[in-house]
Amino acid sequence: MSVVKKILVYLSCFYLSLQLLQAQSTTIPVETLHNALVLQVNGGKDVSIIYFGRRLSDASEYDKIPNESKQKGDYTGLLNSAYTPSGSRNLVEPAITVTHADGNNSLDLRYVSHTTTKVDNDVSMLSVLLKDPVYSFEVTLYFKTFYQSDVIEQWSMIRHTEKGKVVLQKYASANLYLKAGSYWLNQYHGDWAKEMQPETAKLTHGIKTLDSKLGTRANLFQPSVFMISLDKPATEDEGSVLYGMLEWSGNFRVDLEMDNIDNLRIIAGINNYASPYTLQPNETFTTPAFLYTFSDKGKGDASRQLHRWARQYKLLDGKGSRLTLLNNWEATYFDFNETKLAALLKDTKKLGVDLFLLDDGWFANKYPRNDDHAGLGDWQENKAKLPNGIASLVRTAQTEGVKFGIWIEPEMVNPKSELYEKHPDWVIKQSKRDEYYFRNQLVLDMANPAVQDFVYKVVDSLFIKNPALAYIKWDCNAVIYNAYSAHLTNQSHFYIEYVRGLYKVLEKIRAKYPKVPMMLCSGGGGRVDYAALQYFTEFWPSDNTEPLERIFIQWEYSYFYPAITSSNHVTDWGKQPIKFRTDVAMMGKLGFDIVVSKLSGNDLSYCQQAIALYNNIKPIIWQGDQYRLSDPRESNVASVLYVNEQKTKAVVFNYLVNNRYDQGNKSPILFKGLDPTKKYSVKEVNLYPGTNSSLASNIYTGEFLMRIGFNPDVHAGRTSVILQVEAQ
Ligand code: DGJ
């Protein structure tokens, strides 16, 4: 027999045996309202993904899917594994790699059982137990489905009863398998003031990895959020697209592997970089959840699904309210005293916002926090600046009729601090190496329970001393260099224990102070993810508040996080007029960081009126559905619409993003998300004092507004236009 013939016979035997195995298979569909992830257990007890995409009306047809594929070349039967083990048959990127107690590196995971539990009418949980036939090692895969919002959270629990420790070399949360003609990745990169810069590329064969090794501030260069479009890049309203992200505030790793038979394997979890995890017998390692949603109606639909889910299930107080505020960071930086702050508290009231937020610089005495070189860690009021303490400021705020909030950065320490002098062993550093600083500071060892206790007490004592304290801004400006914990015996656990330590503290804070709003800040958006947003009510997307830049940054964040989470402050960055700056900040949770006393009379009355309007429309922005109407990267006008659930009230923000000659809205903007049969009034609101709208108020059907559109008349003379849309 010729070699070619031998190979053909071998291959046909191989595929025959695969088909036989399929013949005795069990199919487990994981369905949401529109989608299905279908698992199948074959005769050999491998659990594979046979389908991911729009669900079929007749679930019995899922079984037929594999037969329709003539893709050949899976020599392992594991390319579409639901959780790919390594060291046995597998030849590609694994989801899990272990070193057993006896030093052996091979793992095979076979189906044992599965259970589906209905948590309520919307939420179900599937768990699938897998065991190694040779070693006492098991993994349970969890799929938590949110039916109406088409969202799935997936994670795994790993345990063993071997006679000794097992080392987990890789331990992903989830392993997906997609089939399409081509795969288009939308990913993000960034740096300080440059968060969420999008890039789109067609994936080629091999592995593309998105990851972070920064420890804290993990998203600084790259967040774990991404999109995969199938067959062609999805647009706002068309195309099949998966959104994925990890619920973990530390190092992450997402491997996107286009395999030898042209399918896409996605493996996501904690980054195993420098982190082999030693698991004791009977101990359980629970991975964080990988979160994903899928839509075949484009990026807009997928993002609205995610937003609804986030508000309903994930965000702290996602259905609740938020406070507008005046922050003093850019108004004073470190240079303030009680007199200045008293004036700012008056300005807070005059402006009409709910709260005054005192930023960095209020603490430390031996090494006063007068710039960013000293004082971090010493959380006592600076006596020179605040001789009467925070308590007196809180009282003054109360007298002024506003609330009071405060900035902290409790995980960090300046080498010039009493804390560092007292507890050098609490600091992350390599004692035999030179210290290396990020913003002149080091990170405290959150893996150490004593440090956890210290950090908890920073927050707790602020609340104990000032029960009326109404808001916390929690900052985190440094990444981790020279990773080392003086507390841990196993340094490989460091990055994981850091995040666990952080969550323990946040958990404890939330147990005692369940609803106090807290802003998640990391010198910008360096830390936002859905695990952190269980503890924080909002996040700071970027220190870059230049409003043109901000339109782009907020636009990209908005795919993944709803407007209610986005703290947007009006500052003096950029050359745009106050109206433009404020209008942009209104597309989220509005705040100000300006010197109110320096505003002109008109600017001040404009701001006051804008805040009054905002108080009226904020429920639509915070709780409504967001529709992106005109993309600033594709057009010279950016346009975003928010509409309430009943489709009776909407607000549309429009901005000129290109200042070249004669740019603006030549054509109407097509509205979205309205009821075509309803009649709506459309009027321009938030006009700067002394200016008139060029638009006549009129009534239109939803059909007209969505098919013909409406022209907000944005041009160089009208660079920012807000429209209020109300059903008649
Ligand atoms: C970085 C934050 O992003 C700023 O808003 C401000 O709070 C500074 N830190 C204070 O040091």
XYZ file of C-alpha atoms and ligand atoms in Angstrom:
739
model
C 0.000 0.000 0.000
C 1.341 3.444 -0.889
C 2.050 5.918 1.863
C -0.782 8.181 0.649
C -3.241 5.249 0.739
C -2.072 4.291 4.218
C -2.674 7.847 5.418
C -6.128 7.894 3.820
C -7.078 4.581 5.459
C -5.730 5.846 8.753
C -7.680 9.087 8.480
C -10.928 7.375 7.503
C -10.592 4.954 10.458
C -9.908 7.937 12.645
C -12.983 9.863 11.474
C -15.126 6.710 11.579
C -14.184 6.230 15.198
C -14.923 9.894 15.854
C -18.369 9.450 14.291
C -18.999 6.329 16.345
C -18.092 8.254 19.419
C -20.509 10.978 18.377
C -23.199 8.395 17.878
C -23.295 7.737 21.613
C -23.180 11.355 22.509
C -25.024 13.557 24.997
C -25.750 17.098 23.954
C -25.911 19.903 26.522
C -27.216 23.172 25.078
C -26.521 26.288 27.121
C -29.160 28.642 25.797
C -30.061 32.276 26.301
C -32.849 34.230 24.625
C -31.038 34.504 21.283
C -27.911 32.392 21.548
C -26.631 28.931 22.281
C -23.350 27.444 23.375
C -23.739 23.734 22.745
C -21.593 21.180 24.537
C -21.441 17.566 23.535
C -20.131 14.561 25.409
C -18.933 11.812 23.073
C -18.642 8.084 23.744
C -15.097 8.618 24.976
C -16.433 11.170 27.479
C -14.658 14.150 25.972
C -16.679 17.317 26.390
C -16.551 19.489 23.289
C -18.152 22.653 21.999
C -20.103 21.785 18.883
C -21.770 25.147 18.378
C -21.655 28.752 19.470
C -23.943 31.366 17.927
C -27.575 32.214 17.298
C -29.744 29.495 18.867
C -31.827 27.129 16.785
C -35.590 26.986 17.326
C -35.456 23.205 17.469
C -32.834 22.221 20.030
C -32.875 18.614 18.813
C -31.104 19.810 15.666
C -27.900 20.739 17.508
C -26.912 17.074 17.277
C -26.785 17.289 13.516
C -24.309 20.178 13.480
C -21.031 18.206 13.664
C -22.004 15.996 10.708
C -22.220 19.013 8.451
C -18.587 19.907 8.991
C -16.025 18.418 6.635
C -13.122 20.151 8.371
C -10.373 17.565 8.703
C -7.177 17.648 10.682
C -8.119 17.404 14.321
C -5.694 14.646 15.223
C -6.533 14.876 18.902
C -10.300 15.161 19.107
C -9.557 18.039 21.459
C -9.435 21.147 19.277
C -12.959 22.023 20.352
C -12.547 20.842 23.929
C -14.709 22.652 26.452
C -11.630 22.840 28.705
C -8.460 21.702 26.998
C -6.097 19.689 29.198
C -2.418 19.339 28.377
C 0.171 16.627 28.394
C -2.045 13.859 27.023
C -3.511 14.005 23.509
C -3.622 17.771 23.195
C -1.359 19.540 20.684
C -2.563 23.137 21.003
C -2.887 25.868 23.633
C -4.294 24.321 26.828
C -6.810 25.786 29.248
C -5.147 23.897 32.058
C -1.665 22.514 32.657
C -0.687 20.778 35.882
C 2.208 19.004 37.528
C 0.798 16.156 39.586
C 1.983 15.188 43.047
C 4.228 12.522 41.471
C 5.848 15.032 39.111
C 3.931 13.870 36.038
C 2.731 16.622 33.690
C -0.102 14.877 31.890
C -3.750 15.618 32.349
C -6.840 14.266 30.699
C -10.317 15.432 31.640
C -13.352 13.263 30.967
C -17.014 13.893 31.572
C -18.503 12.556 34.788
C -21.815 14.385 35.219
C -23.609 17.644 34.762
C -26.337 19.524 36.593
C -28.468 22.464 35.644
C -29.959 24.612 38.377
C -32.495 27.318 37.749
C -31.597 30.193 40.030
C -34.689 32.170 39.005
C -36.693 32.874 35.855
C -33.752 34.566 34.224
C -30.656 32.969 35.663
C -29.532 29.342 35.339
C -26.354 27.576 36.259
C -24.888 24.604 34.465
C -22.029 22.755 36.074
C -20.076 20.034 34.317
C -17.819 17.773 36.326
C -14.694 16.466 34.576
C -12.199 14.015 36.031
C -8.858 12.642 35.048
C -9.232 8.838 34.600
C -5.725 8.274 35.982
C -5.180 10.937 38.654
C -7.517 12.047 41.447
C -7.868 15.404 39.795
C -11.070 17.164 38.773
C -12.370 20.338 37.237
C -15.921 21.611 37.401
C -16.928 24.017 34.668
C -19.594 26.577 35.550
C -21.791 28.391 33.046
C -24.042 30.999 34.608
C -26.517 32.198 32.019
C -28.553 35.381 32.107
C -31.310 34.487 29.683
C -32.841 37.854 28.779
C -29.569 39.710 28.386
C -27.745 36.919 26.494
C -24.829 37.083 28.895
C -22.812 34.134 30.183
C -20.333 34.095 33.040
C -18.043 31.100 32.895
C -15.494 29.892 35.397
C -13.954 26.699 36.696
C -13.230 25.071 40.023
C -10.164 22.898 40.255
C -9.427 20.390 42.987
C -7.652 17.098 43.641
C -7.146 14.442 46.262
C -3.688 13.332 45.193
C -1.143 12.311 47.785
C 0.672 15.611 47.874
C 0.623 19.015 46.247
C -0.308 19.604 42.624
C 1.076 22.617 40.806
C -1.323 24.396 38.458
C 0.838 25.803 35.684
C -2.147 27.237 33.805
C -5.715 27.533 35.042
C -8.021 29.328 32.629
C -11.523 30.415 33.474
C -13.036 29.474 30.138
C -12.360 27.876 26.830
C -14.570 28.731 23.823
C -14.620 27.537 20.236
C -15.976 29.614 17.346
C -16.457 28.668 13.727
C -16.564 31.252 10.944
C -14.965 32.141 7.628
C -12.767 34.731 9.300
C -12.318 36.314 12.722
C -11.857 40.026 13.333
C -10.409 41.111 16.619
C -11.222 44.477 18.204
C -8.702 45.080 20.950
C -7.553 48.097 22.936
C -4.220 49.530 23.914
C -3.308 52.608 25.886
C -1.276 54.366 28.504
C -1.872 57.225 30.934
C -4.328 59.706 29.349
C -4.612 57.473 26.287
C -6.963 54.770 27.465
C -9.050 52.590 25.156
C -7.350 53.124 21.804
C -9.047 50.623 19.510
C -7.389 48.414 16.912
C -9.092 45.998 14.558
C -7.316 43.196 12.762
C -8.104 39.985 11.024
C -6.795 37.086 13.051
C -4.377 34.785 11.308
C -3.409 31.249 12.236
C -1.525 30.875 15.476
C -2.007 32.629 18.782
C -2.720 36.248 19.527
C -2.447 36.961 23.248
C -3.945 39.888 25.119
C -2.382 40.105 28.540
C -1.197 42.140 31.478
C 1.702 41.560 33.842
C 1.390 44.863 35.702
C -0.205 43.433 38.858
C -2.101 46.511 39.988
C -3.360 49.038 37.437
C -3.479 45.989 35.195
C -5.273 47.635 32.268
C -2.800 50.480 31.814
C -1.399 49.195 28.525
C -4.188 46.812 27.584
C -7.512 45.856 29.167
C -8.954 42.358 28.959
C -12.024 43.582 27.055
C -12.221 42.590 23.395
C -14.619 41.795 20.584
C -14.478 39.074 17.972
C -16.531 39.616 14.817
C -17.330 36.632 12.673
C -16.813 36.679 8.893
C -16.466 40.468 8.652
C -15.941 43.315 11.115
C -19.290 43.915 12.808
C -20.689 47.418 12.548
C -22.898 49.183 15.037
C -26.042 47.493 13.723
C -24.874 44.543 11.670
C -22.745 41.502 12.006
C -22.078 38.721 14.474
C -19.908 39.739 17.366
C -18.751 38.268 20.653
C -17.707 40.544 23.517
C -15.380 39.023 26.087
C -13.693 40.214 29.269
C -12.303 38.841 32.499
C -13.752 39.697 35.896
C -10.389 40.075 37.577
C -8.478 43.158 38.726
C -4.994 41.769 38.203
C -2.890 40.049 35.593
C -4.993 38.464 32.871
C -4.340 36.470 29.748
C -6.573 35.869 26.754
C -5.270 33.511 24.084
C -6.992 33.692 20.717
C -5.803 30.755 18.675
C -6.862 30.133 15.109
C -6.226 26.434 14.759
C -5.111 24.255 11.883
C -8.705 23.628 10.822
C -9.511 27.369 10.745
C -11.612 27.613 13.885
C -11.027 30.030 16.734
C -10.139 28.827 20.195
C -10.501 31.395 22.988
C -8.858 30.669 26.312
C -9.159 33.320 29.002
C -8.190 33.572 32.626
C -5.731 34.849 35.191
C -2.289 35.284 33.667
C -0.134 32.347 34.689
C 2.955 34.544 34.222
C 5.243 33.974 37.256
C 2.286 32.314 38.921
C 2.326 28.507 39.066
C -0.199 27.801 41.796
C 0.385 25.060 44.351
C -2.863 23.333 45.228
C -3.079 21.217 48.366
C -5.183 18.027 48.423
C -8.874 18.900 48.915
C -8.235 22.600 48.384
C -10.350 24.211 45.659
C -8.995 26.773 43.236
C -11.808 28.895 41.857
C -10.976 30.947 38.800
C -12.529 34.351 38.224
C -15.376 34.491 35.717
C -14.884 35.118 32.037
C -17.837 37.171 30.880
C -19.191 37.134 27.352
C -22.149 38.057 25.245
C -22.904 37.537 21.594
C -25.142 39.283 19.102
C -25.806 38.792 15.414
C -27.192 42.323 15.231
C -23.959 44.234 15.596
C -21.871 45.891 18.278
C -24.621 48.233 19.471
C -27.025 45.425 20.330
C -24.291 43.457 22.114
C -23.347 46.489 24.195
C -26.937 47.186 25.204
C -27.308 43.563 26.337
C -24.217 43.940 28.433
C -25.313 47.286 29.893
C -28.700 45.884 30.932
C -27.032 42.903 32.520
C -24.490 45.065 34.327
C -27.112 47.371 35.808
C -29.338 44.504 36.846
C -26.821 42.014 38.140
C -23.304 43.247 38.534
C -22.752 46.880 39.369
C -22.983 47.988 42.923
C -26.325 49.775 43.091
C -26.674 49.508 39.320
C -30.324 50.534 39.413
C -29.689 53.262 41.957
C -28.765 56.900 41.782
C -25.414 58.695 41.766
C -24.086 62.018 43.078
C -22.967 64.934 40.933
C -19.866 66.566 42.347
C -17.193 69.227 42.389
C -13.654 67.860 42.712
C -10.728 70.079 43.716
C -7.875 68.163 42.077
C -7.306 70.346 39.053
C -8.579 73.440 40.847
C -5.925 73.331 43.599
C -3.724 70.256 43.181
C -1.869 69.902 46.525
C -2.108 73.570 47.347
C -5.079 74.153 49.644
C -6.028 74.987 53.211
C -9.236 75.281 55.199
C -10.043 78.740 53.885
C -9.665 77.671 50.263
C -11.731 74.557 50.879
C -14.456 76.508 52.665
C -14.744 78.662 49.545
C -14.891 75.557 47.362
C -17.656 74.137 49.537
C -19.635 77.322 48.944
C -18.911 76.993 45.222
C -20.222 73.438 45.307
C -23.533 74.762 46.523
C -23.487 77.683 44.112
C -22.831 75.378 41.188
C -25.707 73.138 42.212
C -23.956 69.758 42.439
C -24.548 67.264 45.253
C -21.091 66.753 46.714
C -17.631 68.219 47.198
C -14.791 65.767 46.652
C -11.501 66.556 48.410
C -8.668 65.042 46.380
C -5.050 64.160 47.068
C -2.911 66.185 49.508
C -4.984 66.301 52.724
C -2.812 63.955 54.812
C 0.613 63.195 56.338
C 2.607 65.311 58.782
C 6.188 64.102 59.221
C 6.446 63.946 55.419
C 3.577 66.207 54.345
C 1.793 65.343 51.151
C 2.560 68.592 49.343
C 3.475 66.868 46.109
C 3.571 63.284 44.922
C 6.971 62.488 46.451
C 5.916 62.055 50.061
C 3.264 61.118 52.558
C 1.384 58.266 50.902
C 0.522 55.802 53.625
C 0.222 58.351 56.439
C -3.528 58.860 56.492
C -3.747 61.474 59.230
C -4.955 64.952 58.351
C -2.121 67.333 57.592
C -2.181 69.755 60.502
C -0.800 72.708 58.573
C -3.462 72.479 55.876
C -6.339 71.177 57.965
C -5.805 72.123 61.639
C -9.431 71.265 62.410
C -9.399 68.003 60.544
C -11.744 66.404 58.043
C -14.532 66.438 60.611
C -14.732 70.226 60.475
C -14.855 70.137 56.648
C -17.679 67.614 56.766
C -19.527 69.912 59.168
C -18.979 72.954 56.936
C -20.252 70.923 53.979
C -23.368 70.076 55.960
C -23.890 73.737 56.798
C -23.574 74.574 53.115
C -26.100 71.887 52.301
C -23.771 69.683 50.264
C -22.240 66.283 50.866
C -18.548 65.581 51.380
C -16.319 62.957 49.795
C -12.621 62.160 50.018
C -9.733 60.751 47.952
C -7.560 57.910 49.199
C -4.945 55.652 47.669
C -4.704 53.108 50.463
C -2.751 50.363 48.674
C 0.229 52.641 48.085
C 3.180 54.079 49.981
C 5.820 56.721 49.348
C 9.284 55.666 50.552
C 9.212 59.067 52.241
C 6.510 58.176 54.746
C 6.189 57.066 58.338
C 4.400 53.959 57.143
C 7.409 52.896 55.112
C 9.726 53.577 58.058
C 7.553 51.571 60.420
C 6.650 48.671 58.159
C 9.244 48.149 55.423
C 8.108 44.515 55.317
C 4.639 45.631 54.173
C 6.064 47.027 50.965
C 6.388 45.101 47.708
C 10.104 45.180 46.861
C 13.145 42.976 46.456
C 15.289 43.753 49.469
C 18.550 42.968 47.618
C 17.696 45.144 44.626
C 17.327 48.861 44.065
C 13.842 50.173 44.516
C 12.150 51.279 41.346
C 9.252 53.700 41.492
C 6.136 54.488 39.539
C 4.999 58.044 40.392
C 7.541 58.048 43.250
C 5.680 55.347 45.093
C 5.572 51.654 45.882
C 2.719 49.220 46.356
C 1.766 47.692 49.691
C 1.600 43.937 49.972
C -2.111 43.222 49.895
C -1.321 39.515 50.210
C -0.427 40.227 53.833
C -3.450 40.148 56.214
C -1.831 42.866 58.350
C -1.781 45.132 55.294
C -5.362 44.168 54.452
C -6.314 45.185 57.960
C -4.446 48.473 57.615
C -6.145 49.292 54.313
C -9.555 48.390 55.709
C -8.915 50.656 58.689
C -7.962 53.602 56.463
C -11.518 53.503 55.136
C -13.249 52.403 58.312
C -11.689 55.086 60.498
C -12.628 57.778 57.995
C -16.251 56.650 58.297
C -16.099 56.163 62.064
C -14.720 59.674 62.548
C -16.993 61.164 59.899
C -20.252 59.243 59.692
C -21.594 61.809 57.219
C -18.804 61.087 54.748
C -20.697 60.409 51.527
C -18.186 59.368 48.862
C -14.764 57.791 48.391
C -12.452 58.123 45.422
C -10.096 55.109 45.607
C -7.007 55.712 43.524
C -4.226 53.345 42.481
C -1.411 54.993 40.598
C 1.461 52.509 40.608
C 2.136 49.220 38.899
C 4.082 46.451 40.615
C 7.824 46.275 40.066
C 10.111 43.828 41.886
C 7.178 41.590 42.802
C 7.872 40.056 46.196
C 5.845 39.552 49.342
C 7.702 39.306 52.651
C 4.594 37.614 53.980
C 4.156 34.791 51.473
C 6.249 31.669 51.543
C 5.359 30.829 47.969
C 6.143 33.839 45.765
C 4.369 32.223 42.814
C 1.092 32.971 44.557
C 1.878 36.647 44.902
C -0.059 38.182 42.010
C -3.142 36.110 42.822
C -2.989 36.711 46.564
C -2.643 40.441 45.952
C -5.986 40.574 44.144
C -7.630 38.216 46.622
C -6.388 40.456 49.441
C -7.814 43.509 47.715
C -11.195 41.815 47.249
C -11.217 40.704 50.903
C -10.812 44.297 52.003
C -13.450 45.578 49.589
C -15.801 42.811 50.712
C -15.352 43.843 54.331
C -15.873 47.503 53.503
C -19.058 46.693 51.616
C -20.332 44.494 54.443
C -20.186 47.516 56.744
C -20.877 50.299 54.228
C -22.998 48.630 51.584
C -24.030 51.602 49.517
C -21.635 54.526 49.976
C -20.638 55.515 46.441
C -16.999 54.789 45.630
C -15.136 55.758 42.497
C -12.657 53.259 41.094
C -9.714 55.312 39.905
C -6.329 54.225 38.717
C -4.743 57.399 37.489
C -7.441 56.892 34.876
C -9.153 53.700 33.786
C -6.244 51.447 34.567
C -8.237 49.121 36.724
C -11.832 48.877 35.651
C -13.408 45.433 35.250
C -16.643 43.790 36.329
C -15.182 42.182 39.436
C -14.127 45.574 40.782
C -17.439 47.140 39.786
C -19.199 44.914 42.295
C -17.629 47.117 44.943
C -17.485 50.461 43.149
C -20.388 52.500 41.877
C -18.410 54.213 39.133
C -14.966 54.483 37.563
C -12.661 57.199 36.296
C -12.100 56.459 32.596
C -9.051 58.680 32.125
C -7.185 61.675 33.486
C -7.555 62.953 29.951
C -10.601 65.199 30.180
C -9.865 67.151 27.009
C -13.410 66.919 25.681
C -12.599 65.967 22.098
C -10.343 63.171 23.320
C -12.942 62.258 25.832
C -15.617 61.737 23.163
C -13.410 59.005 21.724
C -12.418 57.479 25.073
C -15.994 57.420 26.393
C -17.224 56.052 23.070
C -14.980 52.995 23.342
C -15.584 52.386 27.057
C -19.304 52.594 26.382
C -19.223 49.345 24.430
C -18.380 47.531 27.643
C -19.631 49.674 30.536
C -22.946 51.531 30.871
C -23.022 55.325 31.183
C -23.927 55.186 34.882
C -20.434 53.862 35.648
C -18.521 56.547 33.776
C -17.349 59.469 35.962
C -16.958 62.365 33.578
C -15.619 65.648 34.894
C -15.632 69.068 33.309
C -12.098 70.448 33.586
C -9.945 73.077 31.934
C -8.277 70.593 29.603
C -8.680 71.645 25.980
C -9.774 74.803 24.241
C -13.449 74.005 23.875
C -16.022 76.286 25.458
C -17.617 75.295 28.752
C -20.764 74.167 26.952
C -18.887 71.640 24.849
C -16.968 70.359 27.877
C -20.084 70.033 30.014
C -22.204 68.429 27.315
C -19.537 65.758 26.835
C -19.337 65.102 30.586
C -23.109 64.742 30.766
C -22.892 61.456 28.826
C -22.285 59.563 32.036
C -21.985 60.627 35.648
C -21.407 64.366 35.659
C -18.809 66.086 37.806
C -16.740 69.279 37.704
C -13.100 69.934 38.440
C -12.819 73.636 37.691
C -12.330 76.883 39.616
C -15.948 77.926 39.919
C -15.043 81.391 41.202
C -13.169 82.076 37.967
C -16.130 81.285 35.719
C -17.647 84.240 33.899
C -21.229 85.095 34.816
C -22.541 83.439 31.682
C -20.373 80.354 32.108
C -21.611 79.949 35.658
C -25.276 80.357 34.752
C -24.770 77.963 31.862
C -23.296 75.350 34.272
C -26.093 75.852 36.780
C -28.722 75.422 34.125
C -26.858 72.395 32.678
C -26.860 70.714 36.094
C -30.584 71.379 36.495
C -31.219 69.866 33.069
C -28.920 66.965 33.869
C -30.888 66.204 37.034
C -33.908 65.911 34.821
C -32.431 63.706 32.103
C -29.954 61.621 34.133
C -32.374 58.697 34.613
C -32.443 58.306 30.812
C -28.652 58.404 30.553
C -28.048 56.144 33.550
C -30.807 53.597 33.087
C -31.751 53.912 29.425
C -30.479 52.140 26.331
C -27.566 53.709 24.513
C -27.492 53.942 20.719
C -24.396 55.168 18.914
C -25.703 57.157 15.926
C -22.628 58.678 14.344
C -19.110 57.410 14.923
C -16.458 60.121 15.504
C -13.913 57.903 13.783
C -16.005 57.702 10.631
C -17.714 61.060 10.513
C -17.015 64.639 11.500
C -19.944 64.560 13.908
C -20.249 62.244 16.901
C -23.771 61.464 17.958
C -25.096 59.327 20.803
C -28.707 58.707 21.860
C -30.021 57.422 25.190
C -33.659 56.319 25.400
C -35.710 55.151 28.361
C -37.177 51.662 28.516
C -40.682 52.850 27.583
C -39.272 54.688 24.543
C -41.036 57.839 25.651
C -37.999 59.981 26.459
C -34.664 60.252 24.743
C -31.716 62.575 24.704
C -29.280 62.950 21.830
C -25.765 64.378 22.171
C -24.068 65.689 19.006
C -20.553 67.105 18.665
C -18.353 68.443 15.918
C -15.140 66.411 16.020
C -13.417 67.874 12.982
C -12.601 71.551 12.853
C -11.670 71.711 9.190
C -13.454 74.224 6.948
C -17.184 73.759 6.491
C -17.487 70.519 8.437
C -20.724 69.580 10.135
C -24.051 67.845 9.621
C -24.888 68.075 5.950
C -27.261 65.141 6.261
C -29.690 64.249 9.006
C -28.666 61.865 11.758
C -30.727 58.680 11.793
C -32.120 58.133 15.274
C -32.427 54.627 16.681
C -34.264 52.833 19.452
C -37.504 54.862 19.251
C -41.018 53.535 18.725
C -41.812 54.080 15.022
C -45.504 54.535 15.760
C -45.061 57.157 18.477
C -44.961 60.904 17.872
C -42.065 62.772 19.399
C -41.212 66.397 19.971
C -37.558 67.219 19.326
C -36.080 70.361 20.810
C -32.620 71.647 21.455
C -31.775 72.084 25.126
C -28.842 73.302 27.195
C -28.218 76.434 25.168
C -25.503 78.785 26.300
C -26.997 82.001 27.758
C -27.695 84.542 25.071
C -27.675 82.050 22.204
C -30.660 80.798 20.252
C -31.220 77.446 18.704
C -31.163 77.263 14.932
C -33.675 74.431 15.188
C -37.409 74.858 15.159
C -39.260 72.684 17.677
C -41.348 70.199 15.806
C -43.226 66.919 16.089
C -42.078 63.825 14.188
C -43.036 60.191 14.167
C -40.471 57.734 15.457
C -40.526 56.273 11.970
C -39.502 59.623 10.446
C -36.723 60.161 12.970
C -35.332 56.698 12.383
C -35.786 56.520 8.605
C -35.312 60.111 7.431
C -33.486 61.353 10.520
C -33.064 64.736 12.112
C -30.426 67.346 11.449
C -29.017 68.851 14.673
C -27.226 71.442 12.536
C -23.805 70.895 14.054
C -21.094 73.090 12.531
C -18.215 75.305 13.614
C -20.670 77.834 15.061
C -22.607 75.124 16.942
C -20.086 72.511 17.993
C -22.222 70.816 20.620
C -25.961 70.263 20.406
C -28.166 68.381 22.865
C -31.623 67.321 21.762
C -34.427 66.338 24.073
C -36.914 63.944 22.512
C -40.278 63.351 24.156
C -43.234 61.240 23.143
C -46.428 63.275 22.836
C -4.680 60.343 39.700
C -6.138 60.569 39.467
O -6.510 60.045 38.233
C -6.436 62.065 39.567
O -7.793 62.295 39.298
C -6.064 62.565 40.927
O -6.891 61.997 41.895
C -4.605 62.241 41.204
N -4.310 60.846 40.998
C -4.237 62.604 42.617
O -2.973 62.252 42.927
